[in-house]
CSV table of C-alpha atoms in Angstrom, one decimal:
chain,number,residue,atom,x,y,z
A,1,MET,CA,78.1,14.3,3.1
A,2,LYS,CA,77.6,12.7,6.5
A,3,LYS,CA,74.9,15.2,7.3
A,4,LEU,CA,73.0,14.3,4.0
A,5,LEU,CA,73.3,10.5,4.8
A,6,SER,CA,71.9,11.1,8.2
A,7,ILE,CA,68.9,13.0,6.8
A,8,SER,CA,68.2,10.2,4.2
A,9,THR,CA,68.4,7.5,6.9
A,10,ALA,CA,65.9,9.4,9.1
A,11,VAL,CA,63.4,9.8,6.3
A,12,ALA,CA,63.6,6.1,5.5
A,13,VAL,CA,63.0,5.2,9.1
A,14,VAL,CA,59.9,7.5,9.3
A,15,LEU,CA,58.5,6.0,6.0
A,16,ALA,CA,59.0,2.5,7.3
A,17,PHE,CA,57.3,3.3,10.6
A,18,GLY,CA,54.4,5.0,8.8
A,19,PHE,CA,53.8,1.9,6.6
A,20,TRP,CA,53.9,-0.4,9.6
A,21,LEU,CA,51.5,1.8,11.5
A,22,GLY,CA,49.1,1.8,8.6
A,23,GLN,CA,49.2,-2.0,8.4
A,24,TRP,CA,48.6,-2.3,12.1
A,25,TRP,CA,45.6,0.1,12.1
A,26,SER,CA,44.0,-1.7,9.2
A,27,GLY,CA,44.3,-5.1,10.8
A,28,ASP,CA,43.1,-3.8,14.1
A,29,ARG,CA,39.9,-2.4,12.4
A,30,ASN,CA,39.3,-5.8,10.7
A,31,MET,CA,39.7,-7.7,13.9
A,32,ASN,CA,37.2,-5.4,15.6
A,33,GLY,CA,34.4,-6.4,13.1
A,34,SER,CA,34.4,-3.5,10.6
A,35,PRO,CA,33.8,-4.7,7.1
A,36,ALA,CA,36.9,-4.9,5.0
A,37,ASN,CA,36.5,-4.8,1.2
A,38,GLY,CA,32.8,-5.7,1.3
A,39,GLU,CA,32.8,-8.4,4.0
A,40,ARG,CA,29.6,-8.7,6.0
A,41,THR,CA,29.7,-7.9,9.7
A,42,VAL,CA,28.6,-10.5,12.1
A,43,LEU,CA,26.6,-9.1,15.0
A,44,TYR,CA,26.1,-12.3,17.0
A,45,TYR,CA,25.5,-16.0,16.7
A,46,LYS,CA,22.1,-17.7,17.6
A,47,ALA,CA,20.9,-21.2,17.9
A,48,PRO,CA,18.9,-22.4,14.9
A,49,MET,CA,16.2,-24.0,17.1
A,50,ASP,CA,16.2,-21.5,19.9
A,51,PRO,CA,16.5,-17.9,18.7
A,52,SER,CA,16.7,-16.7,22.3
A,53,PHE,CA,20.2,-18.3,22.7
A,54,ARG,CA,22.9,-15.9,21.6
A,55,SER,CA,26.6,-15.9,21.6
A,56,ASP,CA,29.4,-13.5,20.6
A,57,ALA,CA,31.5,-16.3,19.1
A,58,PRO,CA,30.7,-19.3,16.9
A,59,GLY,CA,30.2,-22.6,18.6
A,60,LYS,CA,27.5,-25.1,19.5
A,61,SER,CA,24.0,-24.5,20.8
A,62,PRO,CA,22.7,-26.3,23.9
A,63,MET,CA,21.2,-28.8,21.5
A,64,GLY,CA,24.6,-29.5,19.9
A,65,MET,CA,23.8,-27.7,16.7
A,66,ASP,CA,26.1,-25.2,15.0
A,67,LEU,CA,25.3,-21.6,15.9
A,68,VAL,CA,24.1,-19.4,12.9
A,69,PRO,CA,25.6,-16.0,12.3
A,70,VAL,CA,23.3,-13.0,12.3
A,71,TYR,CA,24.7,-10.2,10.0
A,72,ALA,CA,24.2,-6.5,10.4
A,73,ASP,CA,22.3,-6.2,7.2
A,74,GLU,CA,19.8,-8.9,8.4
A,75,ALA,CA,19.1,-7.4,11.9
A,76,GLY,CA,16.4,-5.1,10.7
A,77,GLY,CA,18.2,-1.9,11.7
A,78,SER,CA,16.2,0.2,14.2
A,79,ASP,CA,13.0,-1.7,13.5
A,80,PRO,CA,12.8,-4.6,15.9
A,81,ASN,CA,9.8,-6.1,14.1
A,82,LEU,CA,11.8,-6.5,10.8
A,83,VAL,CA,12.8,-10.0,10.1
A,84,SER,CA,15.2,-11.1,7.3
A,85,ILE,CA,15.1,-14.7,6.0
A,86,ASP,CA,17.2,-16.3,3.4
A,87,PRO,CA,15.2,-16.8,0.2
A,88,THR,CA,16.1,-20.5,0.2
A,89,ILE,CA,14.6,-20.8,3.6
A,90,VAL,CA,11.5,-18.8,2.5
A,91,ASN,CA,11.0,-21.3,-0.3
A,92,ASN,CA,11.5,-24.3,2.0
A,93,LEU,CA,9.0,-22.9,4.5
A,94,GLY,CA,6.4,-22.6,1.7
A,95,VAL,CA,5.7,-18.9,2.4
A,96,ARG,CA,3.0,-17.6,0.2
A,97,SER,CA,1.7,-14.0,-0.1
A,98,ALA,CA,-1.1,-12.0,-1.7
A,99,ASP,CA,-1.8,-8.4,-2.3
A,100,ALA,CA,-4.2,-6.2,-0.4
A,101,VAL,CA,-7.1,-5.4,-2.7
A,102,LYS,CA,-9.5,-2.4,-2.6
A,103,SER,CA,-12.9,-3.3,-3.9
A,104,VAL,CA,-16.5,-3.8,-2.7
A,105,LEU,CA,-17.2,-6.6,-0.2
A,106,SER,CA,-20.5,-8.4,0.3
A,107,ARG,CA,-21.4,-9.9,3.6
A,108,ARG,CA,-21.8,-13.6,3.0
A,109,ILE,CA,-23.3,-16.1,5.4
A,110,GLU,CA,-22.4,-19.7,5.1
A,111,THR,CA,-24.9,-22.0,6.7
A,112,VAL,CA,-26.8,-25.2,6.4
A,113,GLY,CA,-30.5,-25.9,6.2
A,114,TYR,CA,-33.3,-28.4,5.3
A,115,ILE,CA,-35.7,-28.3,2.4
A,116,GLY,CA,-39.4,-28.2,3.0
A,117,TYR,CA,-42.7,-27.8,1.1
A,118,ASP,CA,-43.6,-24.3,0.1
A,119,GLU,CA,-46.6,-24.0,2.6
A,120,ASP,CA,-48.2,-21.4,0.3
A,121,THR,CA,-48.9,-24.2,-2.2
A,122,ILE,CA,-50.3,-26.7,0.3
A,123,HIS,CA,-54.0,-27.5,-0.2
A,124,HIS,CA,-56.0,-29.1,2.6
A,125,VAL,CA,-58.8,-31.5,1.8
A,126,HIS,CA,-61.9,-31.5,4.0
A,127,THR,CA,-65.5,-32.7,3.6
A,128,ARG,CA,-68.3,-30.2,4.4
A,129,ALA,CA,-70.6,-32.8,5.8
A,130,ASP,CA,-70.2,-35.7,8.2
A,131,GLY,CA,-69.9,-39.2,6.8
A,132,TRP,CA,-67.7,-42.1,5.9
A,133,ILE,CA,-64.6,-42.6,3.6
A,134,GLU,CA,-65.9,-45.5,1.5
A,135,LYS,CA,-63.1,-45.7,-1.1
A,136,LEU,CA,-59.6,-44.2,-0.8
A,137,SER,CA,-57.5,-43.8,-3.9
A,138,ILE,CA,-54.5,-42.4,-2.0
A,139,LYS,CA,-52.6,-45.1,-0.1
A,140,ALA,CA,-49.6,-43.2,1.5
A,141,THR,CA,-48.0,-39.9,2.2
A,142,GLY,CA,-45.8,-38.9,-0.8
A,143,ASP,CA,-48.1,-40.3,-3.5
A,144,PRO,CA,-48.2,-38.1,-6.6
A,145,VAL,CA,-51.5,-36.5,-7.4
A,146,GLN,CA,-52.9,-35.0,-10.6
A,147,ARG,CA,-55.5,-32.3,-10.9
A,148,GLY,CA,-59.0,-33.9,-11.5
A,149,GLN,CA,-58.0,-37.2,-10.0
A,150,ILE,CA,-60.5,-38.9,-7.7
A,151,LEU,CA,-59.0,-38.8,-4.2
A,152,PHE,CA,-61.8,-40.8,-2.4
A,153,GLU,CA,-65.5,-41.6,-2.5
A,154,PHE,CA,-67.5,-40.2,0.4
A,155,TYR,CA,-70.9,-41.4,1.8
A,156,SER,CA,-72.9,-38.9,3.7
A,157,PRO,CA,-76.6,-39.1,4.5
A,158,THR,CA,-76.7,-35.3,4.3
A,159,LEU,CA,-75.3,-35.3,0.8
A,160,VAL,CA,-77.8,-38.0,-0.3
A,161,ASN,CA,-80.7,-35.9,1.0
A,162,ALA,CA,-79.3,-32.8,-0.7
A,163,GLN,CA,-79.2,-34.6,-4.1
A,164,GLU,CA,-82.8,-35.9,-3.7
A,165,GLU,CA,-84.1,-32.4,-2.8
A,166,TYR,CA,-82.4,-31.0,-5.9
A,167,LEU,CA,-83.9,-33.7,-8.2
A,168,ALA,CA,-87.3,-32.8,-6.8
A,169,THR,CA,-86.8,-29.2,-7.6
A,170,LEU,CA,-85.9,-30.0,-11.2
A,171,GLU,CA,-89.5,-31.2,-11.7
A,172,SER,CA,-90.8,-28.0,-10.2
A,173,SER,CA,-91.4,-24.7,-11.9
A,174,ASN,CA,-90.1,-22.9,-8.9
A,175,ALA,CA,-86.9,-21.4,-10.2
A,176,PRO,CA,-85.7,-19.8,-6.9
A,177,LEU,CA,-86.2,-23.0,-5.0
A,178,ARG,CA,-84.3,-24.9,-7.8
A,179,LYS,CA,-81.5,-22.4,-7.6
A,180,ALA,CA,-81.3,-22.6,-3.8
A,181,SER,CA,-81.1,-26.4,-3.9
A,182,ARG,CA,-78.3,-26.3,-6.4
A,183,GLN,CA,-76.3,-23.8,-4.3
A,184,ARG,CA,-76.8,-26.0,-1.3
A,185,LEU,CA,-75.1,-28.9,-3.1
A,186,ALA,CA,-72.2,-26.6,-4.1
A,187,ALA,CA,-71.9,-25.5,-0.5
A,188,PHE,CA,-71.5,-29.1,0.6
A,189,GLY,CA,-68.4,-29.3,-1.8
A,190,VAL,CA,-70.1,-31.2,-4.6
A,191,SER,CA,-68.2,-30.4,-7.8
A,192,GLU,CA,-69.8,-28.7,-10.8
A,193,ALA,CA,-69.2,-31.8,-12.9
A,194,GLU,CA,-71.1,-33.9,-10.4
A,195,ILE,CA,-74.0,-31.5,-10.3
A,196,LYS,CA,-74.3,-31.6,-14.1
A,197,ARG,CA,-74.2,-35.4,-14.1
A,198,LEU,CA,-77.0,-35.4,-11.5
A,199,GLU,CA,-79.0,-33.0,-13.8
A,200,SER,CA,-78.5,-35.2,-16.9
A,201,GLU,CA,-78.8,-38.7,-15.3
A,202,ARG,CA,-81.4,-37.8,-12.7
A,203,MET,CA,-79.8,-40.4,-10.4
A,204,VAL,CA,-78.7,-40.0,-6.8
A,205,ARG,CA,-75.2,-41.2,-6.0
A,206,GLN,CA,-74.7,-42.8,-2.6
A,207,ARG,CA,-71.0,-42.3,-2.7
A,208,VAL,CA,-69.9,-38.9,-3.9
A,209,PRO,CA,-66.4,-38.6,-5.5
A,210,VAL,CA,-64.0,-35.9,-4.3
A,211,TYR,CA,-61.5,-34.7,-6.8
A,212,ALA,CA,-58.0,-33.2,-6.6
A,213,MET,CA,-57.8,-29.4,-7.2
A,214,ASN,CA,-54.2,-29.3,-8.1
A,215,ASP,CA,-51.1,-31.3,-9.1
A,216,GLY,CA,-48.7,-32.2,-6.4
A,217,PHE,CA,-47.7,-34.8,-3.7
A,218,VAL,CA,-49.6,-35.9,-0.7
A,219,ALA,CA,-47.8,-34.2,2.2
A,220,HIS,CA,-50.2,-35.6,4.9
A,221,LEU,CA,-52.7,-38.4,5.0
A,222,GLY,CA,-55.0,-38.5,8.0
A,223,VAL,CA,-57.6,-41.1,7.2
A,224,ARG,CA,-58.1,-44.7,6.0
A,225,GLU,CA,-61.0,-46.4,4.3
A,226,GLY,CA,-64.1,-46.8,6.4
A,227,ILE,CA,-63.2,-44.0,8.9
A,228,TYR,CA,-65.9,-41.6,10.0
A,229,VAL,CA,-65.0,-37.9,9.3
A,230,THR,CA,-66.5,-34.6,10.1
A,231,ALA,CA,-66.1,-31.2,8.5
A,232,ALA,CA,-63.2,-30.6,11.0
A,233,THR,CA,-61.2,-33.7,10.0
A,234,ASP,CA,-58.0,-32.9,8.1
A,235,ILE,CA,-58.3,-35.7,5.6
A,236,MET,CA,-55.2,-35.0,3.5
A,237,SER,CA,-52.8,-32.2,2.4
A,238,ILE,CA,-51.5,-31.9,-1.1
A,239,ALA,CA,-48.3,-29.8,-1.8
A,240,GLU,CA,-46.7,-28.7,-5.0
A,241,LEU,CA,-43.0,-29.0,-5.7
A,242,ASP,CA,-42.7,-26.2,-8.3
A,243,SER,CA,-41.2,-24.1,-5.5
A,244,VAL,CA,-39.8,-25.1,-2.1
A,245,TRP,CA,-38.7,-23.5,1.1
A,246,VAL,CA,-35.2,-23.9,2.7
A,247,LEU,CA,-35.1,-23.2,6.4
A,248,VAL,CA,-31.8,-22.2,7.8
A,249,GLU,CA,-30.5,-20.6,11.1
A,250,VAL,CA,-28.0,-17.8,11.4
A,251,PHE,CA,-26.1,-16.7,14.5
A,252,GLU,CA,-27.3,-13.8,16.5
A,253,ARG,CA,-24.4,-11.5,15.5
A,254,GLN,CA,-25.4,-12.1,11.8
A,255,ALA,CA,-29.1,-11.2,12.3
A,256,ALA,CA,-28.6,-7.6,11.0
A,257,TRP,CA,-27.0,-8.9,7.8
A,258,VAL,CA,-30.1,-10.7,6.5
A,259,LYS,CA,-33.1,-9.0,4.9
A,260,ALA,CA,-35.9,-10.3,2.8
A,261,GLY,CA,-35.2,-10.1,-0.9
A,262,GLN,CA,-31.5,-10.8,-0.7
A,263,SER,CA,-30.1,-13.5,-3.1
A,264,ALA,CA,-29.1,-16.9,-1.9
A,265,GLU,CA,-27.4,-20.0,-3.3
A,266,VAL,CA,-27.9,-23.7,-2.4
A,267,THR,CA,-25.8,-26.8,-3.2
A,268,LEU,CA,-26.7,-30.4,-2.6
A,269,ASP,CA,-24.5,-33.5,-2.2
A,270,TYR,CA,-26.5,-35.4,-4.8
A,271,LEU,CA,-26.0,-32.6,-7.4
A,272,PRO,CA,-22.3,-32.0,-7.3
A,273,GLY,CA,-21.1,-28.9,-9.0
A,274,GLU,CA,-24.6,-27.5,-9.5
A,275,VAL,CA,-25.6,-24.2,-7.8
A,276,LEU,CA,-29.3,-23.3,-7.5
A,277,GLN,CA,-30.4,-19.7,-7.1
A,278,GLY,CA,-33.1,-18.4,-4.7
A,279,ILE,CA,-34.0,-15.5,-2.5
A,280,VAL,CA,-34.6,-14.7,1.2
A,281,ASP,CA,-38.3,-15.0,1.6
A,282,TYR,CA,-38.8,-14.2,5.2
A,283,VAL,CA,-36.8,-13.5,8.4
A,284,TYR,CA,-38.5,-14.7,11.5
A,285,PRO,CA,-38.9,-12.2,14.3
A,286,GLU,CA,-37.9,-14.3,17.3
A,287,LEU,CA,-34.6,-16.0,18.2
A,288,ASP,CA,-34.4,-19.5,19.6
A,289,ALA,CA,-33.8,-19.1,23.3
A,290,LYS,CA,-31.7,-22.2,23.5
A,291,THR,CA,-29.4,-21.9,20.5
A,292,ARG,CA,-29.4,-18.1,20.2
A,293,THR,CA,-30.0,-18.4,16.4
A,294,LEU,CA,-32.4,-16.7,14.1
A,295,LYS,CA,-34.6,-18.7,11.7
A,296,VAL,CA,-34.6,-17.6,8.1
A,297,ARG,CA,-36.8,-18.9,5.2
A,298,LEU,CA,-35.5,-19.0,1.7
A,299,ARG,CA,-37.5,-19.7,-1.4
A,300,PHE,CA,-36.2,-21.6,-4.5
A,301,ASP,CA,-37.9,-22.3,-7.8
A,302,ASN,CA,-37.9,-26.1,-8.5
A,303,PRO,CA,-39.3,-26.7,-11.9
A,304,ALA,CA,-37.3,-30.0,-12.3
A,305,GLU,CA,-38.3,-31.1,-8.8
A,306,ALA,CA,-34.6,-31.7,-8.0
A,307,LEU,CA,-35.2,-30.3,-4.5
A,308,ARG,CA,-37.1,-32.6,-2.3
A,309,PRO,CA,-38.4,-32.1,1.3
A,310,ASN,CA,-36.1,-33.0,4.2
A,311,MET,CA,-33.0,-32.9,1.9
A,312,PHE,CA,-29.8,-31.4,3.6
A,313,ALA,CA,-28.5,-28.3,1.8
A,314,ARG,CA,-25.5,-26.0,2.1
A,315,VAL,CA,-26.7,-22.4,1.8
A,316,THR,CA,-24.9,-19.1,1.1
A,317,ILE,CA,-26.8,-15.9,1.7
A,318,PHE,CA,-25.4,-12.7,0.1
A,319,GLY,CA,-25.8,-9.5,2.0
A,320,THR,CA,-25.7,-5.9,0.7
A,321,GLU,CA,-22.4,-4.6,-0.8
A,322,THR,CA,-20.1,-2.1,1.0
A,323,SER,CA,-18.3,0.8,-0.6
A,324,PRO,CA,-14.8,-0.1,-1.9
A,325,VAL,CA,-12.6,-1.1,1.1
A,326,VAL,CA,-9.1,-2.6,1.5
A,327,HIS,CA,-9.3,-6.3,2.2
A,328,VAL,CA,-7.0,-9.3,2.4
A,329,PRO,CA,-7.5,-13.1,2.7
A,330,GLN,CA,-8.5,-14.3,6.1
A,331,ASP,CA,-5.6,-16.6,6.1
A,332,ALA,CA,-3.3,-13.6,6.3
A,333,LEU,CA,-4.8,-12.4,9.6
A,334,ILE,CA,-3.1,-13.3,12.9
A,335,ARG,CA,-5.8,-12.8,15.5
A,336,GLY,CA,-4.7,-11.7,19.0
A,337,GLY,CA,-6.4,-10.9,22.2
A,338,ALA,CA,-5.9,-7.1,22.0
A,339,VAL,CA,-4.2,-6.6,18.6
A,340,ASN,CA,-4.7,-8.3,15.2
A,341,ARG,CA,-1.7,-8.4,12.9
A,342,VAL,CA,-0.5,-9.4,9.4
A,343,VAL,CA,3.0,-10.0,8.2
A,344,LEU,CA,4.1,-7.7,5.5
A,345,ALA,CA,6.3,-9.1,2.7
A,346,ILE,CA,8.6,-6.1,2.1
A,347,GLY,CA,11.0,-7.9,-0.4
A,348,ASP,CA,14.5,-9.3,-0.6
A,349,GLY,CA,13.6,-11.8,2.1
A,350,GLN,CA,12.5,-9.1,4.6
A,351,PHE,CA,9.2,-9.3,6.6
A,352,ARG,CA,7.6,-7.1,9.2
A,353,ALA,CA,4.7,-7.7,11.6
A,354,GLN,CA,2.1,-5.0,11.1
A,355,PRO,CA,-0.8,-4.3,13.5
A,356,VAL,CA,-4.1,-3.8,11.8
A,357,LYS,CA,-7.7,-2.9,12.6
A,358,ILE,CA,-10.3,-5.2,10.9
A,359,GLY,CA,-13.8,-4.6,9.8
A,360,ILE,CA,-16.5,-6.8,8.3
A,361,GLU,CA,-15.7,-10.4,7.2
A,362,ALA,CA,-17.1,-11.7,3.9
A,363,GLY,CA,-16.4,-15.3,3.1
A,364,ASP,CA,-12.6,-15.8,2.9
A,365,ARG,CA,-11.9,-12.0,2.9
A,366,VAL,CA,-11.6,-9.6,5.8
A,367,GLU,CA,-11.7,-5.8,5.7
A,368,ILE,CA,-8.6,-3.9,6.9
A,369,ARG,CA,-9.7,-0.4,8.2
A,370,SER,CA,-6.2,0.7,9.2
A,371,GLY,CA,-2.7,-0.6,9.0
A,372,LEU,CA,-2.5,-1.5,5.3
A,373,ALA,CA,-2.9,0.2,1.9
A,374,GLU,CA,-4.0,-1.1,-1.4
A,375,GLY,CA,-1.2,-3.0,-3.0
A,376,ASP,CA,0.6,-4.0,0.2
A,377,ARG,CA,1.7,-7.6,0.0
A,378,VAL,CA,0.9,-9.8,3.0
A,379,VAL,CA,1.9,-13.3,3.9
A,380,THR,CA,-0.9,-16.0,3.8
A,381,SER,CA,1.1,-19.1,4.6
A,382,GLY,CA,3.9,-19.4,7.1
A,383,GLN,CA,3.2,-16.0,8.7
A,384,PHE,CA,2.9,-17.5,12.2
A,385,LEU,CA,6.6,-18.6,12.1
A,386,ILE,CA,7.7,-15.2,10.8
A,387,ASP,CA,5.6,-13.4,13.4
A,388,SER,CA,7.0,-15.6,16.2
A,389,GLU,CA,10.5,-14.8,15.1
A,390,SER,CA,9.7,-11.1,15.0
A,391,ASN,CA,8.3,-11.1,18.5
A,392,ILE,CA,11.4,-12.9,19.9
A,393,ASP,CA,13.8,-10.5,18.2
A,394,SER,CA,11.8,-7.5,19.4
A,395,ALA,CA,11.7,-8.9,22.9
A,396,LEU,CA,15.5,-9.5,22.9
A,397,ALA,CA,16.1,-6.1,21.5
A,398,ARG,CA,14.2,-4.5,24.4
A,399,MET,CA,16.1,-6.7,26.8
A,400,GLY,CA,19.3,-5.5,25.3
A,401,GLU,CA,18.4,-1.9,25.6
A,402,SER,CA,17.4,-2.4,29.2
A,403,ASN,CA,20.7,-4.1,30.0
A,404,GLU,CA,22.6,-1.2,28.5
A,405,THR,CA,20.9,1.3,30.7
A,406,GLU,CA,21.7,-0.6,33.9
A,407,ILE,CA,24.3,1.0,36.1
A,408,ASP,CA,27.3,-1.1,37.0
A,409,HIS,CA,27.7,-0.9,40.8
A,410,SER,CA,30.4,-3.4,41.0
A,411,GLU,CA,33.1,-0.7,41.6
A,412,HIS,CA,31.0,0.9,44.4
A,413,GLU,CA,30.7,-2.3,46.5
A,414,MET,CA,32.1,-2.3,49.9
A,415,PRO,CA,35.0,-4.7,50.4
A,416,ALA,CA,34.1,-7.7,52.4
A,417,GLU,CA,35.3,-7.7,56.0
A,418,SER,CA,38.1,-10.1,56.6
A,419,PRO,CA,37.2,-12.8,59.2
A,420,PRO,CA,39.0,-12.3,62.4
A,421,GLU,CA,42.2,-14.3,62.8
A,422,PRO,CA,41.9,-17.2,65.2
A,423,SER,CA,43.5,-16.6,68.5
A,424,ASP,CA,46.3,-18.8,69.6
A,425,HIS,CA,45.4,-20.1,73.0
A,426,ASP,CA,47.7,-23.1,73.1
A,427,GLY,CA,49.9,-21.3,75.5
A,428,MET,CA,47.1,-20.5,77.9
A,429,GLU,CA,46.1,-23.1,80.5
A,430,MET,CA,42.9,-23.1,82.4
A,431,PRO,CA,43.3,-23.1,86.2
A,432,GLN,CA,42.7,-26.4,87.8
């Protein structure tokens, strides 16, 4: 009986000790940071305004702010470029993202220019004999002109003599001479209507009228009434506005993007919301030596005469299209000296800085030649803050790895030598 009681007591003691040991082991694991029943593990604490400041225990930052815990599931695992941000903070930061798209891109040049007359439509007015401008109907540059309108009346002794000779031949039966006299008047610029008047009225005009040959506006006026002119005098120039030129300049690096025949658009401040279509008419062969820009001439139809010379215009030139390529908004690109990056939005508040190689730029889009695939989501607003956080975390991770590989030589240091004990010379006397 006593033996049975002793065995029962021993079993009870062993069970009690086992229960106590299990409780102690569980508590010790929880105290050492292992998750218990789904609790998140805190790796360290960092300052909210200075991520480089870390602590193993909660407390205050150097700025007096509460330290923020960083959990194991937010640390990015083995990827130091992975950053986890609470969705509430993401929303407060105004983080926006967009998908990488694969489609054709067209090189687009945004520039400015000035509208000018289409010089192919400009007609210069000259006299073919020396004389005087007796009556000038055009008063100033910019005056409208209609075809058949009298521009000025011209007195020339040479023209007066030519009229008299032709009238004399009309009374003659010499047909070749009559024909030669008539051709001489035409060579001096006398209109067919004026010659027929001379034939019917048989009266010489001292002042011969000069008529406009086309509709348009006076682009240049070089004379006044009473002035003496020669055949070389540029009396006036008349330009049409049915079409106009727009002269622009593009940067040297964009010179290869522009070719004659490409489409172009122009917008003007005084026509808000209206876009006019035109083409690249000519690419000049020489760059400006001072500005290092290339001059390009565009042509636009102008039936309503809405485009006027010397107006300021915003111009878009569309280059040739590429084959389908992956591209993202330019706002998503973080340009660096050696490496360009974007910030990938992985999901669930996780982001990663991704190096990329860029290609052509077209408007607000940029080609990604490597580093991204179609459908990848990139951050277009707030990416600089995320990229900065990623760089800090990556640098600190590298520093931590470096510190772990350092050898602790503290145990191998030589003990410092004890200073010699001072000698007691009180009992010694110097000889006198």
